[in-house]
Coordinates of C-alpha atoms in Angstrom, one line a residue:
M1 CA 69.6 108.8 81.0
S2 CA 73.1 110.2 80.3
L3 CA 74.7 106.8 80.9
R4 CA 72.4 105.4 78.2
R5 CA 73.3 108.1 75.7
E6 CA 77.0 107.6 76.4
S7 CA 76.8 103.9 75.8
T8 CA 74.9 104.4 72.6
A9 CA 77.5 107.0 71.4
M10 CA 80.3 104.6 72.4
K11 CA 78.7 101.8 70.4
I12 CA 78.4 104.0 67.3
T13 CA 82.1 105.1 67.7
R14 CA 83.2 101.5 68.1
R15 CA 81.2 100.4 65.1
S16 CA 82.6 103.3 63.0
S17 CA 86.1 102.5 64.1
L18 CA 85.7 98.8 63.3
F19 CA 84.3 99.7 59.9
L20 CA 87.2 102.0 59.1
V21 CA 89.8 99.4 60.3
S22 CA 88.1 96.8 58.1
L23 CA 88.2 99.1 55.1
L24 CA 91.9 99.7 55.6
L25 CA 92.7 96.1 56.0
L26 CA 90.7 95.1 52.9
G27 CA 92.3 97.8 50.9
G28 CA 95.7 96.2 51.5
C29 CA 94.5 92.8 50.2
T30 CA 94.5 93.7 46.6
G31 CA 95.9 91.1 44.2
V32 CA 99.3 91.3 42.6
I33 CA 97.8 91.3 39.1
S34 CA 94.4 93.0 38.5
S35 CA 91.3 90.8 38.3
K36 CA 90.7 92.2 34.8
T37 CA 94.0 90.8 33.5
L38 CA 93.5 87.6 35.5
S39 CA 90.2 87.0 33.7
Q40 CA 92.0 87.2 30.4
Q41 CA 94.4 84.4 31.4
S42 CA 93.8 80.9 30.1
E43 CA 92.5 78.4 32.6
G44 CA 95.0 76.6 34.8
P45 CA 98.6 77.3 35.7
P46 CA 100.8 79.1 33.2
P47 CA 102.5 76.8 30.7
P48 CA 106.2 76.1 31.3
L49 CA 108.6 78.0 29.1
Y50 CA 109.8 75.0 27.3
L51 CA 106.2 74.3 26.1
L52 CA 105.9 77.9 24.9
A53 CA 109.1 77.6 23.0
A54 CA 108.1 74.2 21.5
N55 CA 104.6 75.3 20.3
P56 CA 104.5 79.1 20.1
D57 CA 101.6 79.3 17.6
S58 CA 99.1 77.7 20.0
F59 CA 99.9 80.3 22.7
K60 CA 100.3 83.5 20.5
G61 CA 98.0 86.3 21.8
K62 CA 97.2 84.6 25.1
V63 CA 97.8 86.2 28.4
I64 CA 100.6 84.5 30.4
I65 CA 101.6 85.2 34.0
L66 CA 105.2 84.4 34.9
G67 CA 107.6 85.2 37.7
G68 CA 111.2 86.1 37.1
E69 CA 114.4 87.7 38.3
I70 CA 115.7 90.5 36.1
L71 CA 118.9 89.5 34.4
G72 CA 119.2 92.6 32.2
L73 CA 117.4 95.6 30.9
T74 CA 117.7 97.5 27.6
K75 CA 116.0 100.7 26.5
K76 CA 115.4 101.6 22.9
E77 CA 113.1 104.1 21.2
G78 CA 111.0 104.7 24.4
K79 CA 110.5 101.0 25.0
T80 CA 112.1 98.8 27.7
F81 CA 113.3 95.3 27.0
I82 CA 113.8 93.1 30.1
D83 CA 115.4 89.7 30.2
F84 CA 114.3 87.4 33.0
G85 CA 115.3 84.1 34.5
E86 CA 112.1 82.3 35.4
I87 CA 111.1 81.9 39.0
P88 CA 108.1 79.7 39.8
L89 CA 105.1 81.3 41.4
Y90 CA 102.7 80.1 44.1
E91 CA 99.0 80.1 43.2
D92 CA 98.6 83.6 44.7
L93 CA 101.4 84.8 42.3
H94 CA 104.0 85.3 44.9
P95 CA 107.5 84.0 43.9
I96 CA 108.8 80.8 45.5
L97 CA 111.9 81.8 47.5
G98 CA 115.1 79.8 47.4
V99 CA 114.7 78.6 43.8
P100 CA 117.4 79.7 41.4
A101 CA 116.4 81.6 38.3
G102 CA 115.6 79.1 35.5
D103 CA 114.9 79.4 31.8
R104 CA 115.0 82.8 30.2
F105 CA 112.2 84.9 28.8
R106 CA 111.9 88.5 27.6
V107 CA 109.3 91.2 28.3
V108 CA 108.8 94.2 26.1
S109 CA 107.3 97.2 27.9
P110 CA 105.8 99.8 25.5
I111 CA 107.0 102.6 27.9
D112 CA 110.3 103.7 29.3
L113 CA 110.5 102.0 32.8
N114 CA 112.1 103.6 35.8
D115 CA 115.7 102.2 36.4
L116 CA 115.3 102.8 40.2
L117 CA 112.5 100.2 40.3
Y118 CA 113.5 97.8 37.6
Y119 CA 117.1 96.6 37.8
R120 CA 119.2 93.4 37.8
G121 CA 118.3 91.1 40.6
K122 CA 114.8 92.4 41.2
V123 CA 112.0 89.8 41.4
V124 CA 108.9 90.6 39.4
T125 CA 105.5 89.0 38.6
V126 CA 104.6 89.7 35.0
A127 CA 101.4 89.4 33.1
G128 CA 101.7 89.8 29.4
E129 CA 100.5 88.9 26.0
F130 CA 102.5 86.1 24.4
M131 CA 104.0 87.4 21.2
G132 CA 106.1 84.4 20.1
I133 CA 109.7 83.3 20.2
A134 CA 112.7 85.4 19.3
G135 CA 116.4 85.7 20.1
P136 CA 118.4 88.7 21.1
P137 CA 121.3 89.1 18.7
E138 CA 123.9 88.4 21.4
L139 CA 122.4 85.0 22.2
E140 CA 122.0 81.9 20.1
E141 CA 119.0 80.7 22.1
R142 CA 115.5 81.8 21.2
V143 CA 113.3 82.9 24.1
P144 CA 109.6 83.5 24.7
I145 CA 108.6 87.1 24.4
L146 CA 105.7 88.8 26.3
L147 CA 104.2 92.2 25.7
S148 CA 103.9 93.6 29.2
M149 CA 100.3 94.3 30.5
E150 CA 101.1 94.5 34.2
M151 CA 104.2 94.0 36.4
Y152 CA 104.5 93.7 40.1
V153 CA 107.9 94.3 41.6
W154 CA 108.6 92.6 44.9
D155 CA 110.3 95.2 47.0
Q156 CA 111.0 92.9 50.0
V157 CA 112.7 90.3 47.9
G158 CA 116.3 91.3 47.4
R159 CA 119.1 90.3 45.2
T160 CA 119.4 87.1 47.1
R161 CA 116.0 85.4 47.1
F162 CA 117.2 82.9 49.6
P163 CA 115.8 83.4 53.1
S164 CA 118.3 84.0 55.8
Y165 CA 117.9 82.3 59.1
G166 CA 121.3 83.4 60.6
V167 CA 119.7 85.5 63.3
L168 CA 117.6 82.5 64.5
L169 CA 120.6 80.2 64.7
N170 CA 122.7 82.5 66.9

């Protein structure tokens, strides 16, 4: 009789352990951008930056998701202005490694962001409302501007986004 009780207790313990492990694993599988923000995004992949620049009125107010490398950061009156070089994203919104930063865009954050997290060279996935096209005074070019809704900083992607295989070749 005691063997039967032990086996039942062990089954319950195993099931409980399996359930807890499953919860922990599923908790780590959250998306880069929240499902609420993703549901506001227009269907299909985000438009390329040249299309946003060519026809800004048709995209104004829409939620756009882009990837980029931080090129510069300016703070003014409690807001943070971040200049990015675009980096293409996979469908799961992870940056494509090994691609040099492309066309520029700017993100306006309504809050003062932490300099220890957001700095030159960091790679970020950004969801924001498209505000239009404008140019910083120091540049002649006009760039797409997004009002930040959500940003995900890729901690494991360093200043050089190019994968290193040096250890494997030795």
